[in-house]
Amino acid sequence: MPEHEDAAAAGDGAPRPEPLRTFFRIDEVRREDGRVRYRGESYVPERTLLRKLTPHFREAGYEVDVEVVDDGHVVVATPFDRGRDGIPWVNLAMFAATVLSTLFVGAYGWYYVPLAEIQSNPLSLLQAWPFTAAVLGVLMTHELGHYAAGRYHGVPVSLPYVIPFIFPFGTLGAVIRIRGRMPSRKVLFDIGAAGPIAGLVATVVVTAIGLSLDPIQVPAELASSSSSVIRFNNPPLLDLIAGVLGQPTSYGDPRLTAHPVVIGGWVGMFFTLLNLLPVGQLDGGHMVRAMLGPRQETVAALVPGALFGIAAYLHFWRGLGLNESVGLWAFWGVFATVIAFNGPADPTDEEGVGLPRLAVGLATFAVGALCFLLVPIQVVGA
């Protein structure tokens, strides 16, 4: 049962009600399942109330929201979820699992370590540590960009959750959780853009390092094999970096292939491109919501059709099959349709982001466009 408390104090470390009284008439304070509920009547619009109260409540370790009830309003203070004993066990476990999955995929798929050798000597997986460092370095830099921006603005964000997977990269990427409301469009933009910007910087660095490393020797039996292989085509940004450095991205000798660290850069470009799609909770959705305000919904509505259009063009005009990126774009068309219904974060303050942030946003999308190509992945010989 909820416990009634005196309206003068919430007690026990909960946010003090005094800052509310300038904007909110407090009739009672109640505790329910760790939350503190201040029932009363707001003197100002709900968005203004949230904007005024958010800094005070976050300083006390609480996220704040406003509910409309029949007889007024309820300010709800919810404590941040800091994880058991303050240790992010889930994040650590997922990161460890992804280290193992990328080591395995890197060793077997990119360094050509025989499966029998891996089974007899698991330490042979460590040969793939450059691949793991490249892939996770790019992904973690991207997510830590979001994390740092969130912490800078006082928005409660989780540490990154890295998702382990199988081929071809050993991971499906990484995500962070943003808890509570966004205080403003400027903060929404900063948090949304920080990830792609940081990730692109890391991607350029990793790609440059990979291109400067010696190519990998492909086993003779694989080089002469007629079985199907996965081909990763170069996005314009990769070719641009290679051109500046004067380094090749492919070799005339089928027994040579680019160093696996280059694949880490390719992964960074691919995930950056997908994250910049201006729809739903993707980074591009947050950025366009911040830049355009509610008009973002119009842009988001066009994204699924554009992705389905790419798939149709490749299939009906280029004659490509599902395993030649047609299925990839069709899948993302379905995915974009689903996430479009759950739009980006709704900021409390709708003031525009200003010209400097608009310029940064446009530049980020422009560089992200260099990561796009119609056929990024092909299964050749299938």
mmCIF file of N, CA and C in Angstrom, residues 57-64 77-80:
data_model
loop_
_atom_site.group_PDB
_atom_site.id
_atom_site.type_symbol
_atom_site.label_atom_id
_atom_site.label_comp_id
_atom_site.label_asym_id
_atom_site.label_seq_id
_atom_site.Cartn_x
_atom_site.Cartn_y
_atom_site.Cartn_z
ATOM 1 N N PHE A 57 15.711 17.677 -9.800
ATOM 2 C CA PHE A 57 15.442 16.274 -9.504
ATOM 3 C C PHE A 57 16.602 15.382 -9.948
ATOM 4 N N ARG A 58 17.231 15.690 -11.069
ATOM 5 C CA ARG A 58 18.356 14.873 -11.514
ATOM 6 C C ARG A 58 19.543 15.017 -10.570
ATOM 7 N N GLU A 59 19.715 16.194 -10.015
ATOM 8 C CA GLU A 59 20.783 16.378 -9.034
ATOM 9 C C GLU A 59 20.558 15.499 -7.818
ATOM 10 N N ALA A 60 19.301 15.246 -7.492
ATOM 11 C CA ALA A 60 18.966 14.382 -6.359
ATOM 12 C C ALA A 60 18.948 12.907 -6.742
ATOM 13 N N GLY A 61 19.196 12.582 -8.035
ATOM 14 C CA GLY A 61 19.227 11.190 -8.464
ATOM 15 C C GLY A 61 17.893 10.658 -8.932
ATOM 16 N N TYR A 62 17.001 11.556 -9.364
ATOM 17 C CA TYR A 62 15.666 11.142 -9.786
ATOM 18 C C TYR A 62 15.350 11.688 -11.174
ATOM 19 N N GLU A 63 14.632 10.888 -11.944
ATOM 20 C CA GLU A 63 14.036 11.357 -13.185
ATOM 21 C C GLU A 63 12.633 11.856 -12.864
ATOM 22 N N VAL A 64 12.189 12.900 -13.546
ATOM 23 C CA VAL A 64 10.903 13.516 -13.223
ATOM 24 C C VAL A 64 9.982 13.463 -14.431
ATOM 25 N N ALA A 77 8.585 11.372 -9.346
ATOM 26 C CA ALA A 77 10.047 11.300 -9.262
ATOM 27 C C ALA A 77 10.457 9.838 -9.165
ATOM 28 N N THR A 78 11.230 9.361 -10.157
ATOM 29 C CA THR A 78 11.653 7.968 -10.214
ATOM 30 C C THR A 78 13.162 7.896 -10.060
ATOM 31 N N PRO A 79 13.670 7.126 -9.099
ATOM 32 C CA PRO A 79 15.129 7.046 -8.921
ATOM 33 C C PRO A 79 15.796 6.400 -10.118
ATOM 34 N N PHE A 80 16.986 6.885 -10.435
ATOM 35 C CA PHE A 80 17.752 6.294 -11.520
ATOM 36 C C PHE A 80 18.069 4.849 -11.182
#
